[in-house]
Amino acid sequence: MRDEGASREKLFVSGAGCTIVAFFVTIGFTDVTGEGQVQGIDALTEKEPSRSRKARSTGQILGTNDKLDAIYERILAAVMEHRLIPGTKLVEEKLAGVFQVNRTRIREVLSRLAYEGVVTTIPNRGAFVASPSVEEARHIFQARRIMEPALIRSLVDKGSPEDFQKLHAHVAEERDARERGDKRAVIRLSGEFHLLIAEMVASPPLIKLMRELSSLTCLIILLYDSPNVPACPNHEHTDIIAAMEEGNIEKAIALMVGHLDHIEATLDLSLPEDTEVDLEAIFG
């Protein structure tokens, strides 16, 4: 069992934590500063290709089609809203009945979610909603502290007043959900705020990475949320938008990193890993 767990953790980290650094290196983002910031994100859209290639749609780049993408989005939304909790078994036959598709299509969606680390597949047992470990949780936040400052920098450079208005409107939805006491909606909308920034930067690979990191963060919050520690206040997102509107890149980045630090601080990540269970104490 230990070998199986270690293997799963290694796959998870390489697929969701280390992949982001490898991604930046692959596309030429070798300038990573001491603060964990990545420069030059606009090169994704402005750099001339070394050879001509046929243009592909976003759906092709992300490996999706309309039908499968709709099923993927609904399962992912259920994870982000904590309607599907870590460890839940995702039975192919039942999902096929719910979505009125064959099991092959469900298997394709689950494979995609497994690649992103949201689902864990176990031979001869099936697919389960992932349960990130404490170490995996730390890797996810580390990856976000590398990636999101770069997104901020790019959006400040190229963002329009309409972009910032959309962000303000999104934060207004978050505020309304808080006032209604709709915790599921608050968690989902908070994650979507960060994804919305990535979508405005308009780089499909970065959108994909941000989607993965946001959904995994939701699982981490569900697993390790400290009930006695207050959640992040709504004004943190508003402050980030205001700094971007001012064109103050360093302030916006500092606010974003502080926001991520705040989220991580609300979690109980002090749990010991792989503690041996004392069966004598339990059954003696």
Short mmCIF file of C-alpha atoms in Angstrom, two decimals:
data_model
loop_
_atom_site.label_atom_id
_atom_site.label_comp_id
_atom_site.label_asym_id
_atom_site.label_seq_id
_atom_site.Cartn_x
_atom_site.Cartn_y
_atom_site.Cartn_z
CA MET A 1 0.00 0.00 0.00
CA ARG A 2 2.86 2.38 0.77
CA ASP A 3 4.39 1.77 -2.67
CA GLU A 4 1.06 2.45 -4.34
CA GLY A 5 0.58 5.68 -2.37
CA ALA A 6 4.12 6.86 -3.08
CA SER A 7 3.64 6.17 -6.78
CA ARG A 8 0.37 8.09 -6.85
CA GLU A 9 1.95 11.03 -5.03
CA LYS A 10 4.88 11.09 -7.44
CA LEU A 11 2.51 11.14 -10.41
CA PHE A 12 0.40 13.87 -8.82
CA VAL A 13 3.36 16.14 -8.13
CA SER A 14 4.82 15.71 -11.59
CA GLY A 15 1.42 16.30 -13.18
CA ALA A 16 0.29 19.31 -11.19
CA GLY A 17 3.19 20.85 -9.30
CA CYS A 18 6.43 20.32 -11.20
CA THR A 19 4.75 20.38 -14.63
CA ILE A 20 4.20 24.11 -14.37
CA VAL A 21 7.92 24.79 -13.95
CA ALA A 22 8.77 22.38 -16.76
CA PHE A 23 6.18 24.13 -18.92
CA PHE A 24 7.80 27.54 -18.45
CA VAL A 25 11.25 26.12 -19.19
CA THR A 26 9.97 24.34 -22.30
CA ILE A 27 8.56 27.52 -23.80
CA GLY A 28 11.62 29.55 -22.89
CA PHE A 29 10.66 31.16 -19.58
CA THR A 30 14.00 30.63 -17.92
CA ASP A 31 14.02 33.98 -16.09
CA VAL A 32 12.58 33.01 -12.72
CA THR A 33 13.37 35.59 -10.05
CA GLY A 34 14.16 35.01 -6.42
CA GLU A 35 10.56 35.88 -5.58
CA GLY A 36 9.30 33.03 -7.73
CA GLN A 37 8.08 35.30 -10.54
CA VAL A 38 8.19 34.42 -14.22
CA GLN A 39 8.86 37.07 -16.83
CA GLY A 40 7.82 37.36 -20.45
CA ILE A 41 4.40 35.72 -20.62
CA ASP A 42 3.46 37.75 -23.71
CA ALA A 43 5.93 35.67 -25.70
CA LEU A 44 3.24 32.98 -25.84
CA THR A 45 1.16 35.08 -28.19
CA GLU A 46 3.70 37.45 -29.75
CA LYS A 47 6.68 35.24 -30.55
CA GLU A 48 6.93 34.23 -34.21
CA PRO A 49 6.82 30.44 -34.68
CA SER A 50 10.02 28.83 -35.92
CA ARG A 51 8.07 27.00 -38.61
CA SER A 52 4.60 27.34 -40.05
CA ARG A 53 1.94 25.13 -38.61
CA LYS A 54 -1.78 24.78 -39.04
CA ALA A 55 -3.77 26.89 -36.60
CA ARG A 56 -5.70 24.97 -33.97
CA SER A 57 -8.69 25.97 -31.92
CA THR A 58 -8.60 26.27 -28.15
CA GLY A 59 -10.67 23.10 -27.91
CA GLN A 60 -8.13 21.20 -29.99
CA ILE A 61 -5.24 22.51 -27.93
CA LEU A 62 -6.92 21.47 -24.68
CA GLY A 63 -8.07 18.16 -26.15
CA THR A 64 -11.80 18.74 -25.76
CA ASN A 65 -14.99 18.61 -27.76
CA ASP A 66 -18.38 20.09 -26.96
CA LYS A 67 -20.07 16.99 -25.53
CA LEU A 68 -17.12 15.73 -23.50
CA ASP A 69 -16.25 19.25 -22.38
CA ALA A 70 -19.76 19.79 -21.00
CA ILE A 71 -19.51 16.60 -18.92
CA TYR A 72 -16.02 17.56 -17.78
CA GLU A 73 -17.20 21.03 -16.72
CA ARG A 74 -20.13 19.64 -14.72
CA ILE A 75 -17.96 17.13 -12.85
CA LEU A 76 -15.31 19.77 -12.21
CA ALA A 77 -17.94 22.24 -10.95
CA ALA A 78 -19.23 19.59 -8.54
CA VAL A 79 -15.69 19.17 -7.20
CA MET A 80 -15.15 22.93 -6.86
CA GLU A 81 -18.47 23.36 -5.05
CA HIS A 82 -17.64 20.45 -2.72
CA ARG A 83 -20.64 18.41 -3.91
CA LEU A 84 -18.14 15.71 -4.83
CA ILE A 85 -15.81 15.21 -1.90
CA PRO A 86 -12.32 13.64 -1.90
CA GLY A 87 -12.46 9.85 -2.03
CA THR A 88 -15.83 9.67 -3.79
CA LYS A 89 -15.95 6.78 -6.26
CA LEU A 90 -16.94 7.85 -9.77
CA VAL A 91 -18.78 4.85 -11.21
CA GLU A 92 -18.63 4.86 -15.00
CA GLU A 93 -21.98 3.10 -15.46
CA LYS A 94 -23.84 5.53 -13.20
CA LEU A 95 -22.22 8.59 -14.80
CA ALA A 96 -23.05 7.25 -18.26
CA GLY A 97 -26.69 7.01 -17.20
CA VAL A 98 -26.74 10.49 -15.67
CA PHE A 99 -25.21 12.15 -18.75
CA GLN A 100 -26.89 9.81 -21.25
CA VAL A 101 -23.69 8.82 -23.02
CA ASN A 102 -21.81 5.55 -23.35
CA ARG A 103 -19.15 4.45 -20.87
CA THR A 104 -16.37 5.10 -23.38
CA ARG A 105 -17.10 8.81 -23.30
CA ILE A 106 -17.20 8.82 -19.50
CA ARG A 107 -13.89 7.00 -19.47
CA GLU A 108 -12.37 9.72 -21.68
CA VAL A 109 -13.56 12.46 -19.29
CA LEU A 110 -12.23 10.59 -16.25
CA SER A 111 -8.90 10.08 -18.00
CA ARG A 112 -8.65 13.81 -18.57
CA LEU A 113 -9.48 14.55 -14.94
CA ALA A 114 -6.95 11.94 -13.83
CA TYR A 115 -4.27 13.57 -16.00
CA GLU A 116 -5.03 16.88 -14.26
CA GLY A 117 -4.78 15.27 -10.82
CA VAL A 118 -8.44 15.84 -9.92
CA VAL A 119 -9.25 12.13 -10.15
CA THR A 120 -7.18 9.14 -9.05
CA THR A 121 -7.56 5.84 -10.91
CA ILE A 122 -6.74 2.60 -9.11
CA PRO A 123 -6.43 -0.64 -11.11
CA ASN A 124 -9.30 -3.08 -10.53
CA ARG A 125 -11.05 -0.55 -8.28
CA GLY A 126 -12.01 2.39 -10.48
CA ALA A 127 -11.81 6.18 -10.40
CA PHE A 128 -12.03 8.31 -7.26
CA VAL A 129 -12.01 12.04 -6.55
CA ALA A 130 -8.42 12.78 -5.54
CA SER A 131 -7.36 13.31 -1.94
CA PRO A 132 -4.23 15.52 -2.12
CA SER A 133 -1.71 14.94 0.65
CA VAL A 134 -0.22 17.72 2.79
CA GLU A 135 2.96 17.67 0.71
CA GLU A 136 0.94 17.83 -2.51
CA ALA A 137 -1.02 20.78 -1.12
CA ARG A 138 2.20 22.69 -0.48
CA HIS A 139 3.36 21.95 -4.04
CA ILE A 140 0.10 23.35 -5.43
CA PHE A 141 0.45 26.64 -3.55
CA GLN A 142 4.10 26.89 -4.56
CA ALA A 143 3.10 26.47 -8.22
CA ARG A 144 0.43 29.15 -7.89
CA ARG A 145 2.92 31.60 -6.37
CA ILE A 146 5.09 31.10 -9.46
CA MET A 147 2.35 31.30 -12.06
CA GLU A 148 -0.11 33.94 -10.87
CA PRO A 149 2.32 36.89 -10.61
CA ALA A 150 3.13 36.27 -14.28
CA LEU A 151 -0.58 36.37 -15.14
CA ILE A 152 -0.95 39.62 -13.19
CA ARG A 153 1.98 41.19 -15.02
CA SER A 154 0.56 40.25 -18.40
CA LEU A 155 -2.98 41.43 -17.64
CA VAL A 156 -1.76 44.81 -16.39
CA ASP A 157 0.18 45.22 -19.65
CA LYS A 158 -2.63 44.23 -22.00
CA GLY A 159 -5.87 44.42 -19.97
CA SER A 160 -8.73 46.71 -21.01
CA PRO A 161 -11.19 48.66 -18.81
CA GLU A 162 -13.81 46.09 -19.83
CA ASP A 163 -11.64 43.29 -18.42
CA PHE A 164 -11.43 44.97 -15.04
CA GLN A 165 -15.18 45.66 -15.07
CA LYS A 166 -15.77 41.92 -15.59
CA LEU A 167 -13.52 41.17 -12.62
CA HIS A 168 -15.42 43.66 -10.45
CA ALA A 169 -18.73 42.08 -11.52
CA HIS A 170 -17.38 38.65 -10.59
CA VAL A 171 -16.33 39.89 -7.14
CA ALA A 172 -19.84 41.31 -6.70
CA GLU A 173 -21.19 37.78 -7.27
CA GLU A 174 -18.78 36.49 -4.62
CA ARG A 175 -19.98 39.16 -2.18
CA ASP A 176 -23.61 38.25 -2.83
CA ALA A 177 -22.88 34.56 -2.21
CA ARG A 178 -21.19 35.43 1.10
CA GLU A 179 -24.17 37.49 2.18
CA ARG A 180 -26.48 34.56 1.35
CA GLY A 181 -24.25 32.20 3.30
CA ASP A 182 -23.78 30.02 0.21
CA LYS A 183 -20.38 28.54 1.03
CA ARG A 184 -20.30 26.27 -2.02
CA ALA A 185 -20.84 29.20 -4.36
CA VAL A 186 -18.22 31.26 -2.52
CA ILE A 187 -15.59 28.54 -2.96
CA ARG A 188 -16.43 28.06 -6.63
CA LEU A 189 -16.51 31.79 -7.43
CA SER A 190 -13.28 32.43 -5.54
CA GLY A 191 -11.52 29.81 -7.65
CA GLU A 192 -13.10 31.13 -10.84
CA PHE A 193 -11.75 34.64 -10.10
CA HIS A 194 -8.21 33.38 -10.65
CA LEU A 195 -9.25 31.39 -13.71
CA LEU A 196 -10.93 34.49 -15.16
CA ILE A 197 -7.61 36.36 -14.98
CA ALA A 198 -5.95 33.52 -16.91
CA GLU A 199 -8.71 33.60 -19.52
CA MET A 200 -8.19 37.35 -20.02
CA VAL A 201 -4.50 36.73 -20.68
CA ALA A 202 -5.82 34.45 -23.47
CA SER A 203 -3.15 31.75 -23.47
CA PRO A 204 -4.76 28.27 -23.74
CA PRO A 205 -1.87 26.42 -22.02
CA LEU A 206 -1.99 28.81 -19.06
CA ILE A 207 -5.78 28.57 -18.87
CA LYS A 208 -5.42 24.79 -18.67
CA LEU A 209 -2.82 25.01 -15.91
CA MET A 210 -4.84 27.53 -13.93
CA ARG A 211 -7.94 25.36 -14.21
CA GLU A 212 -6.03 22.39 -12.82
CA LEU A 213 -4.52 24.37 -9.96
CA SER A 214 -7.85 25.97 -9.02
CA SER A 215 -9.74 22.69 -8.90
CA LEU A 216 -6.98 21.02 -6.87
CA THR A 217 -6.99 23.96 -4.46
CA CYS A 218 -10.70 23.43 -3.89
CA LEU A 219 -10.03 19.80 -2.94
CA ILE A 220 -7.24 20.91 -0.61
CA ILE A 221 -9.51 23.45 1.09
CA LEU A 222 -12.15 20.78 1.63
CA LEU A 223 -9.62 18.38 3.14
CA TYR A 224 -7.60 20.76 5.30
CA ASP A 225 -9.84 23.72 6.10
CA SER A 226 -9.46 24.86 9.71
CA PRO A 227 -12.95 25.54 11.10
CA ASN A 228 -11.70 28.03 13.68
CA VAL A 229 -9.71 30.14 11.20
CA PRO A 230 -11.62 32.81 9.24
CA ALA A 231 -11.74 32.50 5.46
CA CYS A 232 -10.16 35.09 3.19
CA PRO A 233 -12.15 38.35 3.20
CA ASN A 234 -13.86 39.44 0.02
CA HIS A 235 -11.86 42.68 -0.22
CA GLU A 236 -8.62 40.89 -1.15
CA HIS A 237 -9.81 40.26 -4.70
CA THR A 238 -11.09 43.84 -4.92
CA ASP A 239 -7.72 45.20 -3.81
CA ILE A 240 -5.92 43.14 -6.46
CA ILE A 241 -8.19 44.50 -9.20
CA ALA A 242 -7.71 48.09 -7.99
CA ALA A 243 -3.92 47.74 -8.11
CA MET A 244 -4.09 46.35 -11.65
CA GLU A 245 -6.34 49.21 -12.73
CA GLU A 246 -3.78 51.66 -11.35
CA GLY A 247 -1.10 49.96 -13.43
CA ASN A 248 0.86 49.19 -10.26
CA ILE A 249 2.24 45.79 -11.21
CA GLU A 250 4.41 45.22 -8.14
CA LYS A 251 1.59 46.13 -5.76
CA ALA A 252 -0.84 43.84 -7.57
CA ILE A 253 1.67 40.98 -7.48
CA ALA A 254 2.37 41.52 -3.78
CA LEU A 255 -1.36 41.50 -3.06
CA MET A 256 -1.86 38.30 -5.07
CA VAL A 257 1.01 36.49 -3.34
CA GLY A 258 -0.27 37.71 0.03
CA HIS A 259 -3.74 36.46 -0.89
CA LEU A 260 -2.39 32.99 -1.72
CA ASP A 261 -0.38 32.99 1.52
CA HIS A 262 -3.57 33.88 3.39
CA ILE A 263 -5.49 30.99 1.82
CA GLU A 264 -2.72 28.55 2.72
CA ALA A 265 -2.56 29.94 6.27
CA THR A 266 -6.25 29.12 6.81
CA LEU A 267 -5.51 25.43 6.21
CA ASP A 268 -4.24 22.91 8.73
CA LEU A 269 -1.24 21.53 6.86
CA SER A 270 0.55 20.46 10.02
CA LEU A 271 -0.86 16.94 9.91
CA PRO A 272 1.88 14.29 10.08
CA GLU A 273 2.37 12.22 6.92
CA ASP A 274 2.34 8.40 6.93
CA THR A 275 1.93 8.10 10.68
CA GLU A 276 1.91 4.45 11.66
CA VAL A 277 -1.37 3.42 13.27
CA ASP A 278 -0.96 1.89 16.74
CA LEU A 279 -3.31 -1.09 16.48
CA GLU A 280 -2.57 -2.17 20.06
CA ALA A 281 -3.69 1.20 21.36
CA ILE A 282 -6.88 1.02 19.28
CA PHE A 283 -7.89 -2.58 19.97
CA GLY A 284 -5.95 -3.36 23.18
#
